[in-house]
PDB file of C-alpha atoms in Angstrom:
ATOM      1  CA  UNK A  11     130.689  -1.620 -25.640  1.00  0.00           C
ATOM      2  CA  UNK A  12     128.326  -4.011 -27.765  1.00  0.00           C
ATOM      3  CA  UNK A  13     125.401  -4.301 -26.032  1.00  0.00           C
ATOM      4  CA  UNK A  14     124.836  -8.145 -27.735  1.00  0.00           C
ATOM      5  CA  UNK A  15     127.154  -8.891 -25.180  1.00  0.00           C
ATOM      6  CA  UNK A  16     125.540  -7.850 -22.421  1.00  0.00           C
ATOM      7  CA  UNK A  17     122.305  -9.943 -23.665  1.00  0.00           C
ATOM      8  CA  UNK A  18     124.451 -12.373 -23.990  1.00  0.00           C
ATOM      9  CA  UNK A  19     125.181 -12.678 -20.329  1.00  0.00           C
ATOM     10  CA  UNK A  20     122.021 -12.202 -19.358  1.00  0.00           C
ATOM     11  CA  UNK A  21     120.484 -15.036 -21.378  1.00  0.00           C
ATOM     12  CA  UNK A  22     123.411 -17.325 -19.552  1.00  0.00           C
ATOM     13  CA  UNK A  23     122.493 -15.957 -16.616  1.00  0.00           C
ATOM     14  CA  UNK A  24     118.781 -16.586 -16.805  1.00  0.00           C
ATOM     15  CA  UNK A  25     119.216 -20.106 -18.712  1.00  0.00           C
ATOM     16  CA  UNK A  26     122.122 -21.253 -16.134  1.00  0.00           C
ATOM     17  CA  UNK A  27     124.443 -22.221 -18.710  1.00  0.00           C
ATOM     18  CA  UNK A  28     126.744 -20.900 -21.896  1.00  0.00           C
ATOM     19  CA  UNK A  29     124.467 -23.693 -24.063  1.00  0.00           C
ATOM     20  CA  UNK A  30     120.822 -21.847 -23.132  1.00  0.00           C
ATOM     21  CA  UNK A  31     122.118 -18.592 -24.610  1.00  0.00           C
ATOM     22  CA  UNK A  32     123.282 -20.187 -27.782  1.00  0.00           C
ATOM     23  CA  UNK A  33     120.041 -21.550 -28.086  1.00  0.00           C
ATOM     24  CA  UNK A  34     118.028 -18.602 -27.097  1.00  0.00           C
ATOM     25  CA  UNK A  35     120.357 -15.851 -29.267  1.00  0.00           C
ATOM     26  CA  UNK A  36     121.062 -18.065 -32.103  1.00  0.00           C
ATOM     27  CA  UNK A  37     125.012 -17.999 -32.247  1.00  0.00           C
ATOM     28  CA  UNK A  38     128.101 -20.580 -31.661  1.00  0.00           C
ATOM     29  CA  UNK A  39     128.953 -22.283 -28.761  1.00  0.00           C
ATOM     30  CA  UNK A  40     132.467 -20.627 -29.728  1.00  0.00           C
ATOM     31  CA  UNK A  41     131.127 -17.292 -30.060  1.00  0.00           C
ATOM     32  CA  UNK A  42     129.340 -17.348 -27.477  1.00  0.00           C
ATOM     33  CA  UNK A  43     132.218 -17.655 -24.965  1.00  0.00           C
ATOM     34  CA  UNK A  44     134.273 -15.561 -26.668  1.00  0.00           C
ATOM     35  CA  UNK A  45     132.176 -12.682 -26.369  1.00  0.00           C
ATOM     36  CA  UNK A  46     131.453 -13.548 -22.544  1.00  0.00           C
ATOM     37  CA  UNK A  47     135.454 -13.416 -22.196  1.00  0.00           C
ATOM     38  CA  UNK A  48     135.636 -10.176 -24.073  1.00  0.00           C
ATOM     39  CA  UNK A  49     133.120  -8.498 -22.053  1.00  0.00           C
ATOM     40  CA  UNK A  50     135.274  -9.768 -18.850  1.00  0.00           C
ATOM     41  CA  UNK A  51     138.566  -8.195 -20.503  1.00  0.00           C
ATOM     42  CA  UNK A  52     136.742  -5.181 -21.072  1.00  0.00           C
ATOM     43  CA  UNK A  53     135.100  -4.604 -17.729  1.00  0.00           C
ATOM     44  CA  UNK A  54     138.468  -5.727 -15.987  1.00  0.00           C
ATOM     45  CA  UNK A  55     136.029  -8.285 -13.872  1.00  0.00           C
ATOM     46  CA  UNK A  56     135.333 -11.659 -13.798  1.00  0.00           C
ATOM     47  CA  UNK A  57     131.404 -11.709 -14.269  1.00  0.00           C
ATOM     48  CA  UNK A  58     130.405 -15.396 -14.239  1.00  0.00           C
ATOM     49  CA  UNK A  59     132.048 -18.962 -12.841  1.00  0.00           C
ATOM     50  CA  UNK A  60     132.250 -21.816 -15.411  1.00  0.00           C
ATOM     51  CA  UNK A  61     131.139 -25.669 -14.565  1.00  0.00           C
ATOM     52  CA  UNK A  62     130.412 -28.670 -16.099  1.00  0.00           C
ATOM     53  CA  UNK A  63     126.628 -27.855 -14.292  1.00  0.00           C
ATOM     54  CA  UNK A  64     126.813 -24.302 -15.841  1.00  0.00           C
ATOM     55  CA  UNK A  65     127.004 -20.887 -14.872  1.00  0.00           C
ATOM     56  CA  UNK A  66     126.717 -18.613 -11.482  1.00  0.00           C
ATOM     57  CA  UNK A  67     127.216 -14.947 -10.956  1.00  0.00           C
ATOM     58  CA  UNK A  68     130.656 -14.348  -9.244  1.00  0.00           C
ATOM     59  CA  UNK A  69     130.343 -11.338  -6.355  1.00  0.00           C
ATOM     60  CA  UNK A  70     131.287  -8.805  -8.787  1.00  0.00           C
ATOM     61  CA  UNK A  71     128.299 -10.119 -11.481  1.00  0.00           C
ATOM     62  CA  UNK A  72     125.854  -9.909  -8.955  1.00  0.00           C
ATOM     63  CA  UNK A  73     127.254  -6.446  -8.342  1.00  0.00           C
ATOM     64  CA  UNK A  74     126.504  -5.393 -11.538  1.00  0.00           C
ATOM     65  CA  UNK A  75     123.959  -7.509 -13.195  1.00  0.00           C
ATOM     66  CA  UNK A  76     121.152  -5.160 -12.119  1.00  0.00           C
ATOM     67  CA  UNK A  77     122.807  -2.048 -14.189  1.00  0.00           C
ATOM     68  CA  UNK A  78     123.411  -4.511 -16.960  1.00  0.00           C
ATOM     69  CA  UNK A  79     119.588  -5.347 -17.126  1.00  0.00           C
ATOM     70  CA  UNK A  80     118.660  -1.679 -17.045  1.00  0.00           C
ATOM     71  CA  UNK A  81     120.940  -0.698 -19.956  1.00  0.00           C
ATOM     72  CA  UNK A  82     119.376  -3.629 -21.941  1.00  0.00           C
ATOM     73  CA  UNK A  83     115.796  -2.316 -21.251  1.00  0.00           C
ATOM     74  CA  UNK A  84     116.946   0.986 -21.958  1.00  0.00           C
ATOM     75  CA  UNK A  85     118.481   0.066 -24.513  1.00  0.00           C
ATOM     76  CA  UNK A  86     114.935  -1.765 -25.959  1.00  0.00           C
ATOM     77  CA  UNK A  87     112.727   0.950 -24.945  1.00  0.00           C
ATOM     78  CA  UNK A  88     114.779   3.421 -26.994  1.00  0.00           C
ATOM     79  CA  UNK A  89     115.077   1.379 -30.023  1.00  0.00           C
ATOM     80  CA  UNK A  90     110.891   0.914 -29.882  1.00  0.00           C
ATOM     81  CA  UNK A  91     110.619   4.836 -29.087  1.00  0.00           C
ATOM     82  CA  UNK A  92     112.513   5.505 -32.358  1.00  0.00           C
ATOM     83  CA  UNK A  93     110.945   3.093 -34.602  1.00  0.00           C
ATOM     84  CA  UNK A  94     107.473   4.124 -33.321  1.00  0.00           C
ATOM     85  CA  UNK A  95     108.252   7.383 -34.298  1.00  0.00           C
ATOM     86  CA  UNK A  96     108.963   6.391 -37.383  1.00  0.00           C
ATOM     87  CA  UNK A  97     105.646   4.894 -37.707  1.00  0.00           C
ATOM     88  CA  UNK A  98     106.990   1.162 -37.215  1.00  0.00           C
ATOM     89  CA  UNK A  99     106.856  -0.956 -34.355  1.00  0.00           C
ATOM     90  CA  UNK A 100     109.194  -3.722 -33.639  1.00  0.00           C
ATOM     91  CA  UNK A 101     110.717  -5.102 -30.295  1.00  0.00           C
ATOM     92  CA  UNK A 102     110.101  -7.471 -27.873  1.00  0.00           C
ATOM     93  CA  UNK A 103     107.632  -7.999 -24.915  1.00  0.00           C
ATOM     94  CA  UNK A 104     107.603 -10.002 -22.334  1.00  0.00           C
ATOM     95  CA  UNK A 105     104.824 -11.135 -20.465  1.00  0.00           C
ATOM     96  CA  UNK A 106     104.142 -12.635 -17.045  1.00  0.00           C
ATOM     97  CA  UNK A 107     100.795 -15.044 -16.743  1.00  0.00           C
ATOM     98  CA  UNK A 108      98.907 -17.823 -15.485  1.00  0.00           C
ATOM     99  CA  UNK A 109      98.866 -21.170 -17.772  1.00  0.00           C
ATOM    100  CA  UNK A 110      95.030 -20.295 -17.667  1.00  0.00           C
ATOM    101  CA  UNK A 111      95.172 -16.780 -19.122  1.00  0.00           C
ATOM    102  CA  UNK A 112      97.659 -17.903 -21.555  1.00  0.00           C
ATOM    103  CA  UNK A 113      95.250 -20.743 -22.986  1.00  0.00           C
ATOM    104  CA  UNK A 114      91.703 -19.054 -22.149  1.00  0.00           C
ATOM    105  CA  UNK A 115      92.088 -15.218 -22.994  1.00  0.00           C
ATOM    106  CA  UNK A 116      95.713 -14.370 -24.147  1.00  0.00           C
ATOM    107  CA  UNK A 117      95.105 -16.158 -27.683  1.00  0.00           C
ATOM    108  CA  UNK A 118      92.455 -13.478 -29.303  1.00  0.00           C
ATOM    109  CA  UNK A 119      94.126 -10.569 -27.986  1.00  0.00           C
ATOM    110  CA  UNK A 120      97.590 -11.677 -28.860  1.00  0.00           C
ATOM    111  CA  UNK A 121      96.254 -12.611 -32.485  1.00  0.00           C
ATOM    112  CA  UNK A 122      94.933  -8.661 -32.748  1.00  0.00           C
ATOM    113  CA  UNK A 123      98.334  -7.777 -32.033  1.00  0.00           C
ATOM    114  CA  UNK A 124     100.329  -9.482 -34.022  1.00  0.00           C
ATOM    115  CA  UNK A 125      98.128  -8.962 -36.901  1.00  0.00           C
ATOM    116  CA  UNK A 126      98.573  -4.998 -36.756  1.00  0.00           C
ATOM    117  CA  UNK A 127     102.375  -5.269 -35.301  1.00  0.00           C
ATOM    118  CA  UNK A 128     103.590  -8.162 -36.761  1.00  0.00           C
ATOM    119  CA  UNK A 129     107.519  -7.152 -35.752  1.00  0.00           C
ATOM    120  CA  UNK A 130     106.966  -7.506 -32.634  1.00  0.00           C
ATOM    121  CA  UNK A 131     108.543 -10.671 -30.944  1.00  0.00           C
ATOM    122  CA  UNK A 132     106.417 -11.916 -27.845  1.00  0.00           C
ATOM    123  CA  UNK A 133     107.550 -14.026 -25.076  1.00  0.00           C
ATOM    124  CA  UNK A 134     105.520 -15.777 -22.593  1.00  0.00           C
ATOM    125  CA  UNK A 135     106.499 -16.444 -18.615  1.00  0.00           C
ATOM    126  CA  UNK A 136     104.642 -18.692 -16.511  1.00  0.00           C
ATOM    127  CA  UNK A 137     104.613 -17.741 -12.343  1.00  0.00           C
ATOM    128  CA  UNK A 138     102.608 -17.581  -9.239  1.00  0.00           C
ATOM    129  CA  UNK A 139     101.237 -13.848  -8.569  1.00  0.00           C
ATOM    130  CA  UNK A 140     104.138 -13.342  -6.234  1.00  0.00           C
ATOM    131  CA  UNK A 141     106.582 -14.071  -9.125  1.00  0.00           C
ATOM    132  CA  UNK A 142     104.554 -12.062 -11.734  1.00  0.00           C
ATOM    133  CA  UNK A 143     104.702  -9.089  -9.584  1.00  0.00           C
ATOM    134  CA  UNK A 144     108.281  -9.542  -8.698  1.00  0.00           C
ATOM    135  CA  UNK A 145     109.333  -9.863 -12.773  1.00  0.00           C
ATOM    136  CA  UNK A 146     107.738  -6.770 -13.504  1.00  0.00           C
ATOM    137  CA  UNK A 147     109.241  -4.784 -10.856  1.00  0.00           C
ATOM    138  CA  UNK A 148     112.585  -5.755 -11.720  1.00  0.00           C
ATOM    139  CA  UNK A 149     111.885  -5.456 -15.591  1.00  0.00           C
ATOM    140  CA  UNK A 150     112.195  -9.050 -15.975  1.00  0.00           C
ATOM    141  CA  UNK A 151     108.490  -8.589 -17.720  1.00  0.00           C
ATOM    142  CA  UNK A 152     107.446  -5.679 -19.277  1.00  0.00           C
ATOM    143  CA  UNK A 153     103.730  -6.473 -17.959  1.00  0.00           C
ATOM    144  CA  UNK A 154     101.701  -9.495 -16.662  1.00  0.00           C
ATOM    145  CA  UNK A 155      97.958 -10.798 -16.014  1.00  0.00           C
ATOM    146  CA  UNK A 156      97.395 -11.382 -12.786  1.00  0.00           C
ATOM    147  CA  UNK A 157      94.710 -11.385 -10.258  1.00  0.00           C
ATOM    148  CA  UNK A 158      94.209  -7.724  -8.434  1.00  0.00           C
ATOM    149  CA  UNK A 159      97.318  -6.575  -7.672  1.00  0.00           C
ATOM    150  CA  UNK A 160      99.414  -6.706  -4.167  1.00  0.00           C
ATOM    151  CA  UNK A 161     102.003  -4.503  -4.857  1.00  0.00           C
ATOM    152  CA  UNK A 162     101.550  -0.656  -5.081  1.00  0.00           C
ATOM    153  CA  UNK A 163     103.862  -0.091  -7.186  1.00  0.00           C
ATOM    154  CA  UNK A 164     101.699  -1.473  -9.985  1.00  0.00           C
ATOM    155  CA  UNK A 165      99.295  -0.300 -12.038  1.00  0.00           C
ATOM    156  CA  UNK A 166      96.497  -2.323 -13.376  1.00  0.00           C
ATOM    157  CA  UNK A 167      93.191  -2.482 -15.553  1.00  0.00           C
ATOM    158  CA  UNK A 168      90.635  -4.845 -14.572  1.00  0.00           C
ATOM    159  CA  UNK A 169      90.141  -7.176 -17.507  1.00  0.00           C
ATOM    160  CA  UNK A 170      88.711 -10.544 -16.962  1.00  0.00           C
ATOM    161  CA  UNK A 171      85.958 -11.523 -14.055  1.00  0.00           C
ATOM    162  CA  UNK A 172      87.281 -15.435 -14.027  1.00  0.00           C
ATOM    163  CA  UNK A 173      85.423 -17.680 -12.272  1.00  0.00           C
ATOM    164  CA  UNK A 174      85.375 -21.872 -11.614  1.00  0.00           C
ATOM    165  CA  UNK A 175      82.815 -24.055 -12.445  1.00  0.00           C
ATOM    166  CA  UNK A 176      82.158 -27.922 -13.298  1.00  0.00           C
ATOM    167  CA  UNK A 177      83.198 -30.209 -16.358  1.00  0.00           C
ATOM    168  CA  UNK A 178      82.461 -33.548 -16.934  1.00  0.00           C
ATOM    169  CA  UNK A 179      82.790 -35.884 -20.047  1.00  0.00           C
ATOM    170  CA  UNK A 180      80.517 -35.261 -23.058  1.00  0.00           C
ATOM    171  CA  UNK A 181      79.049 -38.362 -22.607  1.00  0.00           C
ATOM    172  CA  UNK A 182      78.350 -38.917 -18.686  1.00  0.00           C
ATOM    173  CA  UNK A 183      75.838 -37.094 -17.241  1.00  0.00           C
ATOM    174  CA  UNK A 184      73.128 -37.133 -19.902  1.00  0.00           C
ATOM    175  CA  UNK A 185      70.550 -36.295 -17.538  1.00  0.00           C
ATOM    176  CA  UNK A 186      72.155 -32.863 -17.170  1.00  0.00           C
ATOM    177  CA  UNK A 187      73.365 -29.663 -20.021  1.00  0.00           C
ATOM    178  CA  UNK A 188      75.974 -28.094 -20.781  1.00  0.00           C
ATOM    179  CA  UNK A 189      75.967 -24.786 -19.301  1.00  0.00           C
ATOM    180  CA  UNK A 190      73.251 -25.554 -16.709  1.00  0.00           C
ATOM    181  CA  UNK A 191      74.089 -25.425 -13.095  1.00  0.00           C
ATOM    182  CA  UNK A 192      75.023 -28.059 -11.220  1.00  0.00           C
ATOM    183  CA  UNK A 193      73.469 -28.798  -7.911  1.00  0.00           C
ATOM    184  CA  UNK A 194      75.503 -30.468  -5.177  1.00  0.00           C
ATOM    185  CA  UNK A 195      73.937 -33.250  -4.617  1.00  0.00           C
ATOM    186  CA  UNK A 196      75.704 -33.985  -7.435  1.00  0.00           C
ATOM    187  CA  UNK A 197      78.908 -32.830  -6.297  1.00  0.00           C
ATOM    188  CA  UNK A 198      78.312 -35.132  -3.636  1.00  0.00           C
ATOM    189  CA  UNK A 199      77.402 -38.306  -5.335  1.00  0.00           C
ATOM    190  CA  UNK A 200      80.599 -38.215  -7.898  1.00  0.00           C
ATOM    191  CA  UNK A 201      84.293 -38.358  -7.483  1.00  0.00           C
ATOM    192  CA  UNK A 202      85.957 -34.059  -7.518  1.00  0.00           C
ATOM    193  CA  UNK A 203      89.080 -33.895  -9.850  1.00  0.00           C
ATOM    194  CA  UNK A 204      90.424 -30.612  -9.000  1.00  0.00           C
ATOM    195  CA  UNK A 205      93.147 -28.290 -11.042  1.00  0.00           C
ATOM    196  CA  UNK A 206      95.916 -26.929  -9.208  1.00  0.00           C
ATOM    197  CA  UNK A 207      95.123 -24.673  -6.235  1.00  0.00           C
ATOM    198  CA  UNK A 208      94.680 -21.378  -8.252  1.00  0.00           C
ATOM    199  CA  UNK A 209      95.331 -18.428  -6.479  1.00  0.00           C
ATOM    200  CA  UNK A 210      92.816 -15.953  -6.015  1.00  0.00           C
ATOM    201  CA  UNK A 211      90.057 -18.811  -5.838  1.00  0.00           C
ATOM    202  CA  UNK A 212      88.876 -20.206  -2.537  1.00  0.00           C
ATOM    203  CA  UNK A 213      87.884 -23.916  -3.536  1.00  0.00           C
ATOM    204  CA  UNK A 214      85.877 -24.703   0.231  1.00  0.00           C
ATOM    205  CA  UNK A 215      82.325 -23.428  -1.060  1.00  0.00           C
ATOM    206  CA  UNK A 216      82.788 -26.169  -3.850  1.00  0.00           C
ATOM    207  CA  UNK A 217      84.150 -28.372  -1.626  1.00  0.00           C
ATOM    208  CA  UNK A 218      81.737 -27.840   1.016  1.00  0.00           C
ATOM    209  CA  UNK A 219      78.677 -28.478  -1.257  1.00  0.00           C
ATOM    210  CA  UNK A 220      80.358 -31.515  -1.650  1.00  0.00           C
ATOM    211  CA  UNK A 221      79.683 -32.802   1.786  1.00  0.00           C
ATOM    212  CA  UNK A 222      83.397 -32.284   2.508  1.00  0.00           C
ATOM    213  CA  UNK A 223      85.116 -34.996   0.410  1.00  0.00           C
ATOM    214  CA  UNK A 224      88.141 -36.621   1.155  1.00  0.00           C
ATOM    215  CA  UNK A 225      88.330 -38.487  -1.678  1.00  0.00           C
ATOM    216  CA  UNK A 226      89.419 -36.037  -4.153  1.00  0.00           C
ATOM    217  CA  UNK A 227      92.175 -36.476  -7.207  1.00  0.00           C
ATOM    218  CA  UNK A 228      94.305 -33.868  -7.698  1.00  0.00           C
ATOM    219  CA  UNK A 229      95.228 -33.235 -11.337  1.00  0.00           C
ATOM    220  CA  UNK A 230      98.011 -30.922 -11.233  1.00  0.00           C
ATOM    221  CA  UNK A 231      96.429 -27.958 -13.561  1.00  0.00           C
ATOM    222  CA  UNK A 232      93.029 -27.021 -15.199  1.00  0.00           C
ATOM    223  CA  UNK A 233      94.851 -28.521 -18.563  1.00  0.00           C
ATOM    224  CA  UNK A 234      94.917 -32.118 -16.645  1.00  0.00           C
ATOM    225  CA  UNK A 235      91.790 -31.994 -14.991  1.00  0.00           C
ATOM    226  CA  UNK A 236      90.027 -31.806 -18.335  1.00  0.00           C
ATOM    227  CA  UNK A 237      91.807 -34.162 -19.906  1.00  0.00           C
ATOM    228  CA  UNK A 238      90.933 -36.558 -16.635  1.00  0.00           C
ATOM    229  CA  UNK A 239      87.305 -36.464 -16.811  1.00  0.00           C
ATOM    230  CA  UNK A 240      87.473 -37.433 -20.243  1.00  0.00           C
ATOM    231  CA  UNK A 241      88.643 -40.302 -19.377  1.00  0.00           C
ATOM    232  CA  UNK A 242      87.747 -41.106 -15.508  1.00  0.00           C
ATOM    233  CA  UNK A 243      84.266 -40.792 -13.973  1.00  0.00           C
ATOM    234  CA  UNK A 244      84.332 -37.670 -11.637  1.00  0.00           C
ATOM    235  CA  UNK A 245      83.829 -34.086 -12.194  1.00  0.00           C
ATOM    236  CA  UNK A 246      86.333 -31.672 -12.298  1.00  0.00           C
ATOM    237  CA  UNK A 247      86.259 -28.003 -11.070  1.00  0.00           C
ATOM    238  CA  UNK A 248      88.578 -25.611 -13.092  1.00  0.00           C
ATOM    239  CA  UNK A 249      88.351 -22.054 -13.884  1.00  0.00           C
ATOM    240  CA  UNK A 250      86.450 -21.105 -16.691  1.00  0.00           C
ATOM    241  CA  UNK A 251      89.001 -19.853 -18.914  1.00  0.00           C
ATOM    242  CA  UNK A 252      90.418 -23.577 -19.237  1.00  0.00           C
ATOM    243  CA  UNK A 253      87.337 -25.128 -19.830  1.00  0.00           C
ATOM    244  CA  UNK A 254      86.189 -22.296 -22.511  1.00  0.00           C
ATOM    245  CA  UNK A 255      87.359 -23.919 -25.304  1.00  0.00           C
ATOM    246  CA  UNK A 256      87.923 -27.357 -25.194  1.00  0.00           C
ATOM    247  CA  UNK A 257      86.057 -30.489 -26.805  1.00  0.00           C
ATOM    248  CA  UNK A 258      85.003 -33.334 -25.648  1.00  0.00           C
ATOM    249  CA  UNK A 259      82.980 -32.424 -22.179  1.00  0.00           C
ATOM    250  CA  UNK A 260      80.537 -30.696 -20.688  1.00  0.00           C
ATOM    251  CA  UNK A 261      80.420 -27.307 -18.559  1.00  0.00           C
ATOM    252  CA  UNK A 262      78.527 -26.583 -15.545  1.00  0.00           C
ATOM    253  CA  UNK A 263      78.019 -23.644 -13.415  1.00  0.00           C
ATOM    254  CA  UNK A 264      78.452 -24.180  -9.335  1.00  0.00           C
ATOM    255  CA  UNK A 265      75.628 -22.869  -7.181  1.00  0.00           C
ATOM    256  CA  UNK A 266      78.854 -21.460  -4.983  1.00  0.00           C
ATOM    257  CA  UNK A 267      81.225 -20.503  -7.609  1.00  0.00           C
ATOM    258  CA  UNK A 268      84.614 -18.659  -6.364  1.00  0.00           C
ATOM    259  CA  UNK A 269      85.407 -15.167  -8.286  1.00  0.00           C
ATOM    260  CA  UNK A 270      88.537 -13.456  -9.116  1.00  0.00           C
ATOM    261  CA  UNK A 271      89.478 -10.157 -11.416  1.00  0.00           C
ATOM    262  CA  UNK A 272      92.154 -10.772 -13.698  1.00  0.00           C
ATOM    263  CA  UNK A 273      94.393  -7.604 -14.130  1.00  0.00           C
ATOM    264  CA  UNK A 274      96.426  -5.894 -16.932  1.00  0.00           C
ATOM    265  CA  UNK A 275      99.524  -4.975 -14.759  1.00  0.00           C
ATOM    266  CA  UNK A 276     102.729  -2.745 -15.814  1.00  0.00           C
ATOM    267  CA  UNK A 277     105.124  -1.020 -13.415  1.00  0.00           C
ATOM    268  CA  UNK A 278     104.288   2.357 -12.260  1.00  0.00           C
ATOM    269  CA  UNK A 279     107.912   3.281 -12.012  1.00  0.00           C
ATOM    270  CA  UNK A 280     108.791   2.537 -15.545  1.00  0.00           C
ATOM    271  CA  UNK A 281     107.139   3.617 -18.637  1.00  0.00           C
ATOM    272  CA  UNK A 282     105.962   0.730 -21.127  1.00  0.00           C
ATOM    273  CA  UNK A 283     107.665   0.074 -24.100  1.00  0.00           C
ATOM    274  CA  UNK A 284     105.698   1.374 -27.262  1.00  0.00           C
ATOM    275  CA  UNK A 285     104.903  -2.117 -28.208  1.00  0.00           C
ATOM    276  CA  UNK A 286     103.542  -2.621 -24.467  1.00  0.00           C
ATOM    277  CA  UNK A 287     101.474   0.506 -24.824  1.00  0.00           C
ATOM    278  CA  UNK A 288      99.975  -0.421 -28.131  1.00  0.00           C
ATOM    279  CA  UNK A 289      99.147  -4.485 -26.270  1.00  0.00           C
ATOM    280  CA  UNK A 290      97.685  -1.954 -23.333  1.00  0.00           C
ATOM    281  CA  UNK A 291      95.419   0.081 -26.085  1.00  0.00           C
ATOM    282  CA  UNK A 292      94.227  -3.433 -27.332  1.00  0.00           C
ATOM    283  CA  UNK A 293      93.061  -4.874 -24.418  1.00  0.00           C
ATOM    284  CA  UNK A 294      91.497  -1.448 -23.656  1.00  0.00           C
ATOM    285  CA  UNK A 295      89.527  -1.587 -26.967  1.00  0.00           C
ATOM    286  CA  UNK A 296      88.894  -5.373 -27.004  1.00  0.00           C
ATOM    287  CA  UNK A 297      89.934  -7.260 -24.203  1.00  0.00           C
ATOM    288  CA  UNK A 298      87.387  -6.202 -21.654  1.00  0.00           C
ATOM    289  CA  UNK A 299      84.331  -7.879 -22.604  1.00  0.00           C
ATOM    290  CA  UNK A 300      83.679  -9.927 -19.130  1.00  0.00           C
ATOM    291  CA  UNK A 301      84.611  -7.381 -16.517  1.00  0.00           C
TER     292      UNK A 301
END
């Protein structure tokens, strides 16, 4: 049985249509479906229904896509066992994250690691905590960053103490620094341009000092809201890992700031992929700098 098949499917699967695998895995539209009607012969089942609107999971694929996933991790986890031994390391991870990790932390420590295992392909997934969790349970991640954990069946290290606080344009507010805090008389006297509603942050102490606003944009993301007060008078509250690095404003602390611990988090029920434990060491050794 050629396991390229089975990836195959599950690339469909995931993408919803025969055209997101081809792009994904790199082969014909042709081939492709060929292979996806070989596996069917073999298995003497129809996996997957065919539309113009793309593909579902018949009764019998739904059966067995969860064994299929688990022979393709396996199959991974082998393959990176074998060529660690051999003193290489190649593979793939996966990674559940917040848009804010991704653009605030991930970039140094994924820079480390690609410098020392350069065959090592990394993918990036984008969720809520709930989803995060739920992707590395069911292998769909090998491991995530995500505030504390819920779920006890992860483990976690404690990497990042995140926290919000204030940005403005670099050129309003000249009466006030960058990196001094900002009081709320303040908050009260300009417009708030909030991010999304992060989770693990509880936004009412900020909006409280503001005299409880009700005239409050909301930008979407930490990404937007910086790129709003750039341009529109207001102040924005983001976490700190989106405002980090950017150009063009200014950062404030909040007298009330909201907290949150940003976790390293792997299954405790299956063991990491050698490229996963080497990302773990690394974040051990480097990535731990603000907890």
């Amino acid at each position: 049985m050629s396991l390229v098949k089975y990836q195959l499917l599950l690339s469909a699967v995931e993408k919803g249509s025969i055209t997101g695998a081809v792009e994904e895995m790199g082969y014909t539209q042709s081939g492709v479906s060929h292979m996806l009607n070989s596996l069917e012969e073999e298995l003497g089942v129809v996996l997957i229904n065919r539309s113009r609107s793309g593909v579902t999971l018949t009764s019998a694929g739904e059966l067995l896509l969860p064994q299929i996933k688990r022979i393709v991790a396996d199959n991974e986890v082998f393959m990176q066992t074998v060529s660690g031994m051999n003193g290489m390391i190649y593979g793939k991870i996966v990674i559940g994250t917040f848009p804010e990790v991704t653009s605030g932390y991930l970039p140094e420590i994924i820079g480390i690691f690609t410098g020392r295992y350069p065959r090592v392909q990394i993918e990036i997934k984008h969720g809520t905590q709930t989803e995060i969790e739920e992707w590395i349970e069911q292998g769909k991640a090998d491991c995530g960053f995500i505030r504390t954990p819920e779920s006890a069946g992860l483990r976690h290290i404690p990497v990042y103490r995140d926290r919000l606080v204030a940005v403005c344009g670099k050129e309003r507010m000249p009466e006030i620094d960058s990196g001094e805090i900002l009081s709320a008389e303040c908050l009260k006297a300009n417009k708030i341009i909030l991010g999304e509603r992060t989770e693990g942050f509880d936004y009412r102490k900020v909006l409280k000092d503001a005299g409880g606003k009700t005239d409050i944009l909301h930008a979407g993301n930490g990404h937007g809201a910086v790129e709003w007060v750039k341009r529109v008078p207001g102040i924005g509250i983001v976490s700190v890992l989106y405002a980090g690095n950017q150009s063009g404003i200014k950062v404030f602390e909040l007298e009330n700031t909201g907290e949150r611990t940003i976790s390293f988090a792997y299954s405790d029920k299956r063991k990491l992929p050698p490229a996963g434990g080497k990302l773990a060491e690394i974040i051990e050794n480097y990535g731990r700098d603000s907890i």
